[in-house]
Short mmCIF file of C-alpha atoms in Angstrom, two decimals:
data_model
loop_
_atom_site.label_atom_id
_atom_site.label_comp_id
_atom_site.label_asym_id
_atom_site.label_seq_id
_atom_site.Cartn_x
_atom_site.Cartn_y
_atom_site.Cartn_z
CA UNK B 299 15.44 -75.76 113.18
CA UNK B 300 18.36 -74.48 115.18
CA UNK B 301 21.91 -74.45 113.89
CA UNK B 302 22.93 -77.18 116.32
CA UNK B 303 20.44 -79.75 115.12
CA UNK B 304 21.79 -82.04 112.43
CA UNK B 305 20.08 -82.31 109.08
CA UNK B 306 18.22 -85.55 108.52
CA UNK B 307 16.81 -87.10 105.39
CA UNK B 308 13.12 -86.69 104.78
CA UNK B 309 11.13 -89.91 104.67
CA UNK B 310 10.46 -91.21 101.17
CA UNK B 311 7.60 -89.33 99.50
CA UNK B 312 7.42 -86.60 102.15
CA UNK B 313 8.46 -83.79 99.80
CA UNK B 314 5.97 -84.98 97.16
CA UNK B 315 3.18 -84.92 99.75
CA UNK B 316 4.18 -81.40 100.79
CA UNK B 317 4.26 -80.23 97.17
CA UNK B 318 0.81 -81.71 96.49
CA UNK B 319 -0.67 -80.13 99.60
CA UNK B 320 0.77 -76.70 98.66
CA UNK B 321 -0.56 -77.01 95.11
CA UNK B 322 -4.02 -77.96 96.40
CA UNK B 323 -3.98 -75.00 98.79
CA UNK B 324 -2.93 -72.64 95.97
CA UNK B 325 -5.69 -73.97 93.71
CA UNK B 326 -8.26 -73.51 96.47
CA UNK B 327 -7.05 -69.95 97.14
CA UNK B 328 -7.24 -69.10 93.45
CA UNK B 329 -10.74 -70.55 93.24
CA UNK B 330 -11.86 -68.47 96.22
CA UNK B 331 -10.36 -65.31 94.74
CA UNK B 332 -12.13 -65.88 91.41
CA UNK B 333 -15.42 -66.48 93.22
CA UNK B 334 -15.05 -63.32 95.29
CA UNK B 335 -14.06 -61.23 92.29
CA UNK B 336 -16.97 -62.54 90.23
CA UNK B 337 -19.40 -62.10 93.10
CA UNK B 338 -18.12 -58.62 93.88
CA UNK B 339 -18.28 -57.63 90.23
CA UNK B 340 -21.83 -58.91 89.90
CA UNK B 341 -22.90 -57.12 93.07
CA UNK B 342 -21.31 -53.89 91.87
CA UNK B 343 -23.00 -54.23 88.49
CA UNK B 344 -26.39 -54.80 90.09
CA UNK B 345 -25.93 -51.92 92.51
CA UNK B 346 -24.53 -49.66 89.81
CA UNK B 347 -27.27 -50.67 87.40
CA UNK B 348 -29.90 -49.91 90.01
CA UNK B 349 -28.45 -46.48 90.67
CA UNK B 350 -28.14 -45.86 86.96
CA UNK B 351 -31.76 -46.75 86.33
CA UNK B 352 -32.89 -44.49 89.17
CA UNK B 353 -31.13 -41.54 87.57
CA UNK B 354 -32.67 -42.06 84.15
CA UNK B 355 -35.59 -40.12 82.87
CA UNK B 356 -38.08 -42.77 81.85
CA UNK B 357 -39.34 -40.54 79.07
CA UNK B 358 -35.94 -40.38 77.32
CA UNK B 359 -36.30 -42.01 73.92
CA UNK B 360 -34.31 -41.92 70.74
CA UNK B 361 -35.52 -42.17 67.17
CA UNK B 362 -35.87 -45.94 67.59
CA UNK B 363 -38.30 -45.41 70.49
CA UNK B 364 -36.06 -47.22 73.00
CA UNK B 365 -35.94 -45.93 76.58
CA UNK B 366 -32.75 -45.91 78.62
CA UNK B 367 -34.24 -48.51 80.96
CA UNK B 368 -34.96 -50.83 78.03
CA UNK B 369 -31.43 -50.22 76.72
CA UNK B 370 -29.90 -51.16 80.09
CA UNK B 371 -31.92 -54.39 80.12
CA UNK B 372 -30.56 -55.34 76.68
CA UNK B 373 -26.91 -54.56 77.46
CA UNK B 374 -25.84 -57.85 79.11
CA UNK B 375 -27.01 -59.94 76.16
CA UNK B 376 -25.54 -57.35 73.76
CA UNK B 377 -22.15 -57.65 75.47
CA UNK B 378 -22.05 -61.44 75.52
CA UNK B 379 -23.32 -61.74 71.93
CA UNK B 380 -26.62 -63.45 72.72
CA UNK B 381 -28.82 -60.56 71.56
CA UNK B 382 -30.04 -62.23 68.37
CA UNK B 383 -33.11 -60.06 67.74
CA UNK B 384 -31.80 -57.81 64.97
CA UNK B 385 -34.42 -55.11 65.58
CA UNK B 386 -33.53 -54.92 69.29
CA UNK B 387 -29.82 -54.84 68.45
CA UNK B 388 -30.32 -52.05 65.91
CA UNK B 389 -32.47 -50.07 68.36
CA UNK B 390 -29.88 -50.46 71.11
CA UNK B 391 -27.01 -49.39 68.85
CA UNK B 392 -29.00 -46.35 67.66
CA UNK B 393 -29.78 -45.49 71.29
CA UNK B 394 -26.11 -45.84 72.27
CA UNK B 395 -25.12 -43.49 69.43
CA UNK B 396 -27.27 -40.76 70.99
CA UNK B 397 -27.16 -41.39 74.75
CA UNK B 398 -23.91 -40.61 76.63
CA UNK B 399 -25.28 -42.03 79.92
CA UNK B 400 -25.98 -45.40 78.34
CA UNK B 401 -22.61 -45.33 76.55
CA UNK B 402 -20.86 -44.89 79.93
CA UNK B 403 -22.99 -47.62 81.50
CA UNK B 404 -22.12 -50.04 78.69
CA UNK B 405 -18.40 -49.26 79.13
CA UNK B 406 -18.68 -49.91 82.88
CA UNK B 407 -20.39 -53.25 82.29
CA UNK B 408 -17.77 -54.28 79.73
CA UNK B 409 -15.01 -53.41 82.20
CA UNK B 410 -16.53 -55.79 84.76
CA UNK B 411 -16.50 -58.70 82.36
#
């Protein structure tokens, strides 16, 4: 609007419509961002997990006879609290006490969540 044009009143309800449309756009943008962040985090976890598993020695075992690969498979349910098998939980915790690689991997997974 140039300085020479006079100000005119907006039609009734026009500002409300504009506000609603901006709020809807903001909600859609936020939803897209959350989706991209979640998708990117999941992709990074899968890629990172794959690289992590490739670097593990499959013969590495602790006193609970749990391999690093088995520990990595248990970590998501351990993090979200759905690992209800007490023996598996105890084995994983014992493994984590002795394996720095798995400790780092668990920390990386927790950071993504």
